[in-house]
XYZ file of C-alpha atoms in Angstrom:
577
model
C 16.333 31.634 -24.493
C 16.280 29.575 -28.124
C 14.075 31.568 -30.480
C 12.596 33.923 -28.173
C 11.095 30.676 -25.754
C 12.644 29.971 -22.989
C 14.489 26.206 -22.480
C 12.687 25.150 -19.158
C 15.113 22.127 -18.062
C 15.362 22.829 -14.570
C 14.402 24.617 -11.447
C 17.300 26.432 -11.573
C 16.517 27.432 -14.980
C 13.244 28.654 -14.300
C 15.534 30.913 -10.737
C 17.546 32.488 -13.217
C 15.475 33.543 -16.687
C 15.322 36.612 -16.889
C 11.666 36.696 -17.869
C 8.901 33.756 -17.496
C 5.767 33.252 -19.477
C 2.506 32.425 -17.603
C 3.077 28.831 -17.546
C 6.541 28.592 -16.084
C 5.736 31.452 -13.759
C 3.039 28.932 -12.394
C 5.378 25.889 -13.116
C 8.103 28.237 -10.457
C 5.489 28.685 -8.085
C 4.840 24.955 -7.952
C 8.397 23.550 -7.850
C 9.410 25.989 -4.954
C 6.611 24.895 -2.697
C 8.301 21.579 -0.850
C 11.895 21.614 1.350
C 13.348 19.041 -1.097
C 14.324 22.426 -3.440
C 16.412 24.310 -0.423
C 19.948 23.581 -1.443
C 21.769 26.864 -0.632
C 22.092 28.595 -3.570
C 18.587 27.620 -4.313
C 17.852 29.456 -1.279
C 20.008 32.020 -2.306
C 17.833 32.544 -5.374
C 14.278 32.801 -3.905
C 15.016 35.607 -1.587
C 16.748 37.422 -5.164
C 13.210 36.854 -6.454
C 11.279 37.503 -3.157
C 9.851 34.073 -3.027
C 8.759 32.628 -0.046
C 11.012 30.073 1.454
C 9.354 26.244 2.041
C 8.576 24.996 5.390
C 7.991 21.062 6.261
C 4.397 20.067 6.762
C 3.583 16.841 8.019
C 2.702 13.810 5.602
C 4.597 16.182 2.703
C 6.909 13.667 0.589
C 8.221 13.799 -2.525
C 7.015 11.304 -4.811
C 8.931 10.136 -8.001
C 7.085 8.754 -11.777
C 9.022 8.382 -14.553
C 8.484 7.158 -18.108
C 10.988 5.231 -20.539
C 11.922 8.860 -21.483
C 11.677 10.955 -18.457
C 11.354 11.419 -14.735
C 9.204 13.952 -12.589
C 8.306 15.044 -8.907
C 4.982 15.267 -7.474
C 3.462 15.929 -4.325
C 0.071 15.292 -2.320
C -2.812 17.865 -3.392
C -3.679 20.870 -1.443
C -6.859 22.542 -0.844
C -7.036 25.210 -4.034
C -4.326 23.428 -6.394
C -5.379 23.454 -9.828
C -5.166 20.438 -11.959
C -4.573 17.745 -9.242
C -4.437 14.486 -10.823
C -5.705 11.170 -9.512
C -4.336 8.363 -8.695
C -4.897 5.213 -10.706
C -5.994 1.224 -9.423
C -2.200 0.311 -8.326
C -1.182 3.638 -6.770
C -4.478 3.266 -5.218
C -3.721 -0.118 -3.742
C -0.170 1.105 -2.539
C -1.632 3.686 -0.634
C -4.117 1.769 0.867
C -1.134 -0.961 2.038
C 1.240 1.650 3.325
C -1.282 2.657 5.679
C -2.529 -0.364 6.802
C 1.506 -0.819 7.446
C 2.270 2.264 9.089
C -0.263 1.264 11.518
C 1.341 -1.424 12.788
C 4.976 -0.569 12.647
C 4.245 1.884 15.256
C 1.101 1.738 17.848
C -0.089 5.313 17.553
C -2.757 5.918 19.554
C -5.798 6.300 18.133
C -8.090 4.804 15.465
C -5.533 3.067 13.911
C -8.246 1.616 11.393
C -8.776 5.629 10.331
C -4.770 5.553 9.155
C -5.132 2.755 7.281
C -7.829 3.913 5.295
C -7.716 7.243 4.635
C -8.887 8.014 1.455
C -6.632 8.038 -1.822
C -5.716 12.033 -2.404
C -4.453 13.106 -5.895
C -1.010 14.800 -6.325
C 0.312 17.651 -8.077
C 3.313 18.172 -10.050
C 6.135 19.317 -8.676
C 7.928 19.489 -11.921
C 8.089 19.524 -15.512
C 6.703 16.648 -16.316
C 6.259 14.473 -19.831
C 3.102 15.299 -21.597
C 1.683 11.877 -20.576
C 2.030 10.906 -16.923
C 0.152 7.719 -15.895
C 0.155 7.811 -11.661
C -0.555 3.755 -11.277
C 1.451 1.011 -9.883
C 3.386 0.343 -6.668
C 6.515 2.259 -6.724
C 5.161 5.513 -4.506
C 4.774 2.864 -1.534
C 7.638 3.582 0.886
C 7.220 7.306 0.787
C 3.302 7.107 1.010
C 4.153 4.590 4.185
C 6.258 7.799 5.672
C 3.827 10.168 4.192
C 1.041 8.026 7.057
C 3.572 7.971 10.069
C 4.247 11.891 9.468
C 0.797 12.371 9.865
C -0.272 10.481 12.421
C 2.346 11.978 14.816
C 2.520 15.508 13.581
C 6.110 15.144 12.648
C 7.229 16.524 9.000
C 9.630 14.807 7.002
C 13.239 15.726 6.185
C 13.455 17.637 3.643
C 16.770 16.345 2.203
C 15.093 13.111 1.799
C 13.180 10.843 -0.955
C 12.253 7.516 -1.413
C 11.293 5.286 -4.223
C 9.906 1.956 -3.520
C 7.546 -0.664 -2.917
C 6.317 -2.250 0.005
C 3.803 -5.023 0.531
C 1.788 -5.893 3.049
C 4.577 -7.526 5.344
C 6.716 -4.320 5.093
C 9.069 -6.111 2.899
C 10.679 -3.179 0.458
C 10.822 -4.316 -3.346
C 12.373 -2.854 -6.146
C 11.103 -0.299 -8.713
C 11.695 0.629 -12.424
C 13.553 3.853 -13.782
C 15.616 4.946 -11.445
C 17.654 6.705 -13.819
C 14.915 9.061 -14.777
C 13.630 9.473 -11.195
C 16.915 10.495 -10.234
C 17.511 13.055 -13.324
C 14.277 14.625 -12.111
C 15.704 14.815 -8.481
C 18.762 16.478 -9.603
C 16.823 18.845 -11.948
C 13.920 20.033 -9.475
C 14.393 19.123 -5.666
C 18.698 20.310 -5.514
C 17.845 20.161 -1.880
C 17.523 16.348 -1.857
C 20.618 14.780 -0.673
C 19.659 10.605 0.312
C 17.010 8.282 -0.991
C 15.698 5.243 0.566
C 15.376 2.464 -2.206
C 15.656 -1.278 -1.813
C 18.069 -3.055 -0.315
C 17.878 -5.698 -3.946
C 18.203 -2.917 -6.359
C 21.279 -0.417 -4.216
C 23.794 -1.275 -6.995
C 21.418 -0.134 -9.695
C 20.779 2.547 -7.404
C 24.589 3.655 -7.102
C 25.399 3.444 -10.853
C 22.817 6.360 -11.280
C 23.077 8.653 -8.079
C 25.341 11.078 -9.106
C 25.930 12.844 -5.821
C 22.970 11.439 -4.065
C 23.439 9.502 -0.829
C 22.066 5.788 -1.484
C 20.179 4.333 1.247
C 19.196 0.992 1.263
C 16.343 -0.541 3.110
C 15.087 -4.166 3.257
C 11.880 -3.343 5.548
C 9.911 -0.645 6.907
C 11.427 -0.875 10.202
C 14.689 -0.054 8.557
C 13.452 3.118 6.412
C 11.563 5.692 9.213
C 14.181 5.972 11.563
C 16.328 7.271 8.318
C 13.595 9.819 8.085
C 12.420 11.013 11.191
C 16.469 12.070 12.280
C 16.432 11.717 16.242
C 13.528 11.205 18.779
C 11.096 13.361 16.752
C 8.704 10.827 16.641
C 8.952 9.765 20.199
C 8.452 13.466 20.947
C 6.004 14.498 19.519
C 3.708 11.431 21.000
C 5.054 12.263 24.767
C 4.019 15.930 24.284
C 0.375 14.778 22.988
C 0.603 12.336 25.967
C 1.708 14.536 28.947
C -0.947 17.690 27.507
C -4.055 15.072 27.963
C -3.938 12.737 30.474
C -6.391 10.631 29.697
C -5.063 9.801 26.126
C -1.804 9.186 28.281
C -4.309 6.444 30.318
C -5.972 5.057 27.017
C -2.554 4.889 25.761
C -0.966 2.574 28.146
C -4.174 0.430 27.582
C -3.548 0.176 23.796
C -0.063 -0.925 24.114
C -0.761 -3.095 27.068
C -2.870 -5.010 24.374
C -1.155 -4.657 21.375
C 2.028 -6.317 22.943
C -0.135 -9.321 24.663
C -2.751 -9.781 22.070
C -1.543 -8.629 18.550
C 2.581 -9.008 18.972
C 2.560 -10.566 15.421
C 1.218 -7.364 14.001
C 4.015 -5.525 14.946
C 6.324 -4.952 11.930
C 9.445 -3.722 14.007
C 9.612 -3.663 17.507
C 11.987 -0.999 17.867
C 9.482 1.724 17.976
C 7.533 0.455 20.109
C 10.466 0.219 22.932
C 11.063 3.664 22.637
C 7.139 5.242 22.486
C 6.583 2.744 25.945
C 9.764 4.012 27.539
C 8.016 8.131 26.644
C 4.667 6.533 27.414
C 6.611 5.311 31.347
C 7.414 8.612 32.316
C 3.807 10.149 31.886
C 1.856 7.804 34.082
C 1.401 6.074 37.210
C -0.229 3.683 38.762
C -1.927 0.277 36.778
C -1.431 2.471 33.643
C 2.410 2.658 34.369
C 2.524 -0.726 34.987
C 0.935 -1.518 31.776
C 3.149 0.857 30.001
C 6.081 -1.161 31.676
C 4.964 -4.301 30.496
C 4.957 -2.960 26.933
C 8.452 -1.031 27.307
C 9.999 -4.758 28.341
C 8.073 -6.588 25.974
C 8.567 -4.866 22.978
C 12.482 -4.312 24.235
C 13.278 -8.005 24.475
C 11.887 -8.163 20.768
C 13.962 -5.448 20.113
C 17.369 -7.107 21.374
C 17.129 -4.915 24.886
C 16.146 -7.928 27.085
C 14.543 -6.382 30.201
C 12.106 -8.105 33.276
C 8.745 -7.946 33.401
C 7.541 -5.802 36.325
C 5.619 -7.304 39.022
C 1.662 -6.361 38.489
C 0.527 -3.648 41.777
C -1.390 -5.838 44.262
C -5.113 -6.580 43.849
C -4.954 -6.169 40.144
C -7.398 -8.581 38.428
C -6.187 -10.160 35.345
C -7.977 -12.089 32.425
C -7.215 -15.436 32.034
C -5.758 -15.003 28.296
C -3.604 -11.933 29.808
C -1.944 -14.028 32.945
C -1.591 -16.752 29.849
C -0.100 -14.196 27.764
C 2.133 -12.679 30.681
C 3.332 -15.843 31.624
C 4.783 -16.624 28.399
C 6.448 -13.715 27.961
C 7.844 -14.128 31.530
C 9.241 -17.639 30.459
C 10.699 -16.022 27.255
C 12.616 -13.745 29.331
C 13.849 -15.963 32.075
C 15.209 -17.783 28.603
C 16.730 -14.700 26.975
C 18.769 -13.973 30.394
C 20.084 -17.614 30.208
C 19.766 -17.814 33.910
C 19.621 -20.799 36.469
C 16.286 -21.357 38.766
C 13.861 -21.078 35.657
C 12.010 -24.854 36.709
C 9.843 -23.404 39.278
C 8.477 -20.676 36.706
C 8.363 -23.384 33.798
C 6.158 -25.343 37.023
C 4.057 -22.177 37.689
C 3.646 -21.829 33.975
C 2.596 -25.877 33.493
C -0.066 -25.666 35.814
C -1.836 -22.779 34.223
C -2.176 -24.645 31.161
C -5.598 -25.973 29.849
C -5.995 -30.169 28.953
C -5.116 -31.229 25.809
C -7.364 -30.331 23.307
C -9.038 -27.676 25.248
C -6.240 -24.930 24.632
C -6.944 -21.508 23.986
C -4.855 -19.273 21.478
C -2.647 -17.945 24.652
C -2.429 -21.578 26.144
C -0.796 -22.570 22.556
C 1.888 -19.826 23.091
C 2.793 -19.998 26.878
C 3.317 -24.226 25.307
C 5.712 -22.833 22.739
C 7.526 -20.375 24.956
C 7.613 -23.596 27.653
C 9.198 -26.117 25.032
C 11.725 -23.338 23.684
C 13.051 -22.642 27.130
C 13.227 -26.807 27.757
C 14.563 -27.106 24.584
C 17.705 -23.819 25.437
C 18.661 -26.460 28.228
C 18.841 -29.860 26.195
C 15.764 -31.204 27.660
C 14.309 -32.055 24.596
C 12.008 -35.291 25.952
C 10.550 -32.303 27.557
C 10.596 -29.809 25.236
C 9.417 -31.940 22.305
C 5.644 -33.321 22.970
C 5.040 -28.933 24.617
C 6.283 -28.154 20.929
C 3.995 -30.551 19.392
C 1.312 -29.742 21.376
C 1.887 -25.979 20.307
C 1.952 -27.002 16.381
C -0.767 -29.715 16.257
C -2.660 -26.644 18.624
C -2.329 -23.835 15.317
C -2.467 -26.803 12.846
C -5.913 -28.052 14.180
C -7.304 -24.247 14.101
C -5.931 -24.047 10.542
C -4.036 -20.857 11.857
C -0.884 -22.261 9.828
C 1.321 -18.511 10.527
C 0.971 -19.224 14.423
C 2.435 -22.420 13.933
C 5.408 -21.716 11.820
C 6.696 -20.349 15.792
C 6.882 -24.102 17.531
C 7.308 -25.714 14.490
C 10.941 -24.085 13.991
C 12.112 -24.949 17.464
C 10.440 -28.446 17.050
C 12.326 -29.087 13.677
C 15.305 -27.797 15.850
C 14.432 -30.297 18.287
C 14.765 -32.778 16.028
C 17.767 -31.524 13.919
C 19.770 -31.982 17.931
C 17.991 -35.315 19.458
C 16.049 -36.982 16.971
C 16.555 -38.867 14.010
C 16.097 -38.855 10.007
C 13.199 -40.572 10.126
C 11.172 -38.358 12.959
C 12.204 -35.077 11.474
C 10.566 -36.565 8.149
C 7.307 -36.522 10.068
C 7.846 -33.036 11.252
C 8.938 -31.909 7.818
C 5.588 -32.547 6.490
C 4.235 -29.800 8.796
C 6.982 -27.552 7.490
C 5.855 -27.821 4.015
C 2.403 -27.439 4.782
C 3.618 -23.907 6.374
C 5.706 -23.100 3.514
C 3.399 -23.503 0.634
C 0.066 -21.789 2.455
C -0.456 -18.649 0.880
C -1.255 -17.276 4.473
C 2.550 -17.676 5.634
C 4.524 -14.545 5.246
C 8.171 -14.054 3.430
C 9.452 -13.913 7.302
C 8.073 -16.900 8.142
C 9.145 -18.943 5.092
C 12.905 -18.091 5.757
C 12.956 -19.124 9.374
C 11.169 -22.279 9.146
C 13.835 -22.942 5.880
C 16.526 -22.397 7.811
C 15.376 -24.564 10.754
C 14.956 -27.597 8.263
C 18.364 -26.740 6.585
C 20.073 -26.551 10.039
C 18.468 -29.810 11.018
C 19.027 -31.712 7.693
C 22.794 -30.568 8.173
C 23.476 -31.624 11.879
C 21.656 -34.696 10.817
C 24.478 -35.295 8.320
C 22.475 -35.122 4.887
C 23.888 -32.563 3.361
C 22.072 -32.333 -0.115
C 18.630 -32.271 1.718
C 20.590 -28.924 4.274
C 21.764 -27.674 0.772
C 18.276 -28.217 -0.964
C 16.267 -26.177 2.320
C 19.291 -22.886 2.190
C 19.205 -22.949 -1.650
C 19.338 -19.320 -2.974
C 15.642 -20.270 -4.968
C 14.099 -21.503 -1.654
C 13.129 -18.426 0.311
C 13.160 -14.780 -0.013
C 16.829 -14.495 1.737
C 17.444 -10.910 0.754
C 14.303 -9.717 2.136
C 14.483 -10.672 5.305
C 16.129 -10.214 8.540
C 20.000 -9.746 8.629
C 20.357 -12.462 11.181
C 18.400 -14.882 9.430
C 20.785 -14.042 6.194
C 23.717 -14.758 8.323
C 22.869 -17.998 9.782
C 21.814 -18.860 6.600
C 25.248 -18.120 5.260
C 26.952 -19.938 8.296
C 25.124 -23.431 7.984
C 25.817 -23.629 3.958
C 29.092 -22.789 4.727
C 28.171 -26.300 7.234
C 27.487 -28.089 4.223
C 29.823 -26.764 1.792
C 32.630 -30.118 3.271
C 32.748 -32.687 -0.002
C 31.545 -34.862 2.246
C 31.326 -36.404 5.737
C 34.357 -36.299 8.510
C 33.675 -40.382 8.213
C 31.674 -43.135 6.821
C 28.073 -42.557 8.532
C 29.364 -39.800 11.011
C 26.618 -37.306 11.835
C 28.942 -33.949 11.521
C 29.996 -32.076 8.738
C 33.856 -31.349 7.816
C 33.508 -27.101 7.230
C 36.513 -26.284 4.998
C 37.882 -22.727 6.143
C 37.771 -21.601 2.638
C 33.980 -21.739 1.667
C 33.250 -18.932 -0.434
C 29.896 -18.842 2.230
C 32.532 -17.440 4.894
C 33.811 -14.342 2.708
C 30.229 -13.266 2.248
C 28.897 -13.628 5.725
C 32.176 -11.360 6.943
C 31.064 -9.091 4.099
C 27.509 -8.998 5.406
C 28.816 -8.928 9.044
C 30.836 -5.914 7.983
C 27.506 -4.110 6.831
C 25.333 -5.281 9.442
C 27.684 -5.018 12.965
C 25.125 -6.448 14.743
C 25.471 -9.900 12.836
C 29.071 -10.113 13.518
C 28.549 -13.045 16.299
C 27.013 -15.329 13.582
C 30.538 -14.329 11.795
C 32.355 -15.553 14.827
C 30.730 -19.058 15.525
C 30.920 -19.588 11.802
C 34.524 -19.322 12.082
C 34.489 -21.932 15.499
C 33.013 -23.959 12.922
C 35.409 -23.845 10.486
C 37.920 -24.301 13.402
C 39.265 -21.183 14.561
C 38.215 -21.805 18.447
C 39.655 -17.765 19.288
C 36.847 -16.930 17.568
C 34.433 -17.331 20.391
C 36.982 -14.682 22.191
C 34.892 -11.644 20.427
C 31.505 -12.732 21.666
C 29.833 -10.465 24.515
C 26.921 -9.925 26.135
C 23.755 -12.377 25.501
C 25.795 -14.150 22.358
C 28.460 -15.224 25.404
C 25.817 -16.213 27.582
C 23.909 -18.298 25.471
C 27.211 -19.959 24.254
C 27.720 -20.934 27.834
C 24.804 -22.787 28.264
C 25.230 -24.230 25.327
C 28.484 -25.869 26.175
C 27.180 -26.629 29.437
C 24.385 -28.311 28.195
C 27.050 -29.967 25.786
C 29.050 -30.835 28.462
C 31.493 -33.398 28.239
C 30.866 -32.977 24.130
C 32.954 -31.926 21.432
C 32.836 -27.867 20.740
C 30.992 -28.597 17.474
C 28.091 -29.955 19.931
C 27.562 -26.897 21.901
C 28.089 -25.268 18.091
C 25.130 -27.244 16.796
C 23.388 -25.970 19.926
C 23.492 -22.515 19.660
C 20.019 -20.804 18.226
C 22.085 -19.122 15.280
């Protein structure tokens, strides 16, 4: 008490005054209605004061504003709040793009258009808050993409979690502004909040501020809603709505069955997907289990689980598109398990296809997944004119993202068998791909990384150098593989110069500062460590190779079988990282 008015700085302030006016007495009743408050002695202090304790409804986060001087805590509106406030244009907009994103992160069966655009609510204030609060821009986007997946499965959020980001439309997480003030209002009013998701490009910031928090950092989506839906909740609570109605089990298996063969590149992260086919297996039978198999294995090999495709039950009638589709996904994975006896399925696969110039979208990707599988075996006068096909195919139907896919095993292609001259003409396409507005961040980075892989097995190193350059793509926003090979091939071209006059191979010193930070991002991310092993082949330690396993070892094999009688730095060119 100062003067006979109480101080209000905190919720814990409010817990223990001995007497409240009318405003902090509805401030109290406010602040103690989420989880995020239910640190222990928190706890402790509503049952002293006979207050109920919080329980986790779904689509429930906290949300974070600040101003220059001060952070506060909000919350979605209830029915009977009073003074809601709205949400302005750009808070608008972010809510609108997380659920357009939560919808296709993870299939949830339904209308999926409904999620994306339910309407804007307004929030209330779950704190004190600064006399003038402005709710606009982007920065409530990662927690209103979580606040969308908790509601479409029925799941609540943890309670010992916040987030405070951006997203855009890719899933890509961005960076926001005041994090010092968001996090003094964390600390002040939600004691029960213990990690918070911000992005991956601002986690130093982050850390200089936190104070006891637990940083997270995310890069995408796909990384952020396993950190907060802890365990198989999510997978759970879809089985139980599955196994209770039979029939939305059916319709289920339907929707994935087509979102994995028809929409794949709407899938954000495919890791979700694996598991909600795997609950969707064991709740049908019949051509709707089959259908939920095909999703489980496709949406596994995109997740790194590499599985077969089942045989379709006898008598089933396909679509044209869908055999297409099913082929190509069959040829993928005959390439993924680096196998022998894949020519009489590349055959089968040939003679499905259309003519020239009469190609339909799924004729355009069973010729990229042909050419890619030709090309994983050094047949690259086979591989290359399937490829070309595939790119001229998406070129021709101005659908420039489909053919950023063929065009970075074609520039590949190249990089291996062709020359300086032929990848010029190919670069052209590449450009055309990287400067269309349509192409996503993703996209950009791959087909960068093809061209600076090629340019650098080619032997020019300043055009390899130009294509990796930190300016040149979005690098920290995308895919921790891509970041590594990125870091291994500049570490290619990081040699002063040539092994000889007019040799075609690069001279990798062992020291390039490009080394220290891939093992530093290998470290971080274990599942990058094999680019952190062939980068080290490179630079000459041949033990290296000792520590791959699993599909890195096989697809090293081939590769120095297709090298055969060939230097090691051949099959290194080879490899796909």
């Amino acid at each position: 008490m100062v003067g006979g008015r109480f101080v209000n700085t905190s919720l814990r302030a409010l817990l223990t005054a001995p007497r409240l006016d009318v405003v902090h007495r509805a401030q109290l009743r406010r602040a103690v209605r989420h989880p995020a408050v239910l640190a222990d002695d928190v706890r402790a202090l509503l049952d002293d004061h006979g207050l109920p304790v919080p329980t986790a409804t779904p689509g429930d986060p906290v949300l974070l504003a600040a101003t220059d001087h001060a952070g506060s805590l909000w919350t979605l509106a209830r029915p009977g709040d009073t003074d809601p406030r709205p949400l302005l244009d750009g808070a608008r907009d972010a809510w609108r793009v997380a659920g357009r994103v939560a919808a296709r992160t993870l299939p949830v069966v339904g209308d999926l258009g409904a999620l994306a655009e339910r309407d804007p609510p307004r929030l209330t204030a779950l704190s004190a808050f600064p006399r003038v609060v402005v709710l606009d821009g982007a920065s409530f986007g990662l927690a209103f993409f979580l606040a969308h997946l908790s509601w479409a499965t029925g799941v609540p959020l943890d309670g010992d979690l916040a987030a405070t980001a951006e997203i855009d439309a890719n899933g890509a997480v961005r960076p926001v502004a005041r994090l010092k003030q968001k996090f003094e209002a964390l600390r002040r009013w939600a004691p029960g909040v213990r990690r918070v998701l911000v992005a991956s490009a601002q986690v130093d910031e982050a850390r200089g501020h936190a104070e006891g928090l637990d940083i997270v950092a995310v890069a995408h989506v796909g990384e952020a809603w396993p950190r907060a839906f802890q365990g198989p909740a999510l997978e759970d609570a879809l089985a139980a709505r599955w196994r209770q109605d039979p029939e939305a089990a059916r319709q289920a298996a339907d929707a994935f069955f087509r979102f994995v063969l028809r929409e794949p590149g709407t899938a954000l992260r495919w890791a979700g997907v694996h598991r909600a086919a795997a609950r969707l297996r064991e709740v049908t039978d019949g051509d709707a289990r089959w259908r939920a198999d095909v999703a489980h294995s496709i949406a596994g090999r995109h997740a790194g689980e590499p599985l077969p495709l089942p045989e379709p039950p006898a008598g089933l009638q396909l679509r044209r598109m869908d055999r297409l589709a099913l082929l190509a996904h069959r040829v993928q994975a005959q390439n993924d398990a680096v196998a022998d006896g894949w020519e009489p399925l590349a055959d089968e696969a040939s003679a499905e296809l259309a003519r020239p110039g009469d190609e339909c979208v799924q004729d355009l990707k069973l010729l990229g997944a042909l050419g890619r599988l030709y090309a994983s075996w050094g047949r690259f006068d086979a591989a290359r004119p399937l490829l070309q096909r595939a790119v001229d195919g998406w070129l021709d139907s101005d659908d420039v993202p489909e053919a950023s896919y063929p065009l970075c095993e074609l520039v590949r292609v190249e990089g291996l068998a062709g020359s300086a001259a032929t990848l010029d003409r190919v670069e052209r396409s590449v450009r055309r791909c990287v400067t269309d507005p349509r192409t996503t961040d993703h996209a950009r980075t791959f087909l960068l990384l093809a061209l600076g892989r090629a340019r650098a097995t080619l032997g020019d190193v300043e055009a390899a150098r130009a294509a990796l350059a930190e300016t040149a793509a979005p690098w920290t926003e995308t895919y921790a593989h891509v970041r590594a090979s990125r870091l291994r091939w500049l570490a290619r071209v990081d040699a002063a110069g040539l092994e000889a006059a007019g040799a075609a191979r690069i001279a990798v010193p062992s020291a390039s500062p490009h080394l220290g930070t891939l093992a530093a991002l290998a470290e971080a991310e274990p599942t990058v460590a094999f680019v952190l092993r062939l980068a080290q082949a490179d630079a000459g330690d041949e033990r290296a190779l000792d520590h791959l396993a699993g599909s890195n070892a096989g697809q090293l094999a081939r590769c120095r079988r297709v090298a055969g009688a060939a230097s090691l730095r051949r099959a290194l060119d080879l490899f796909p990282y």
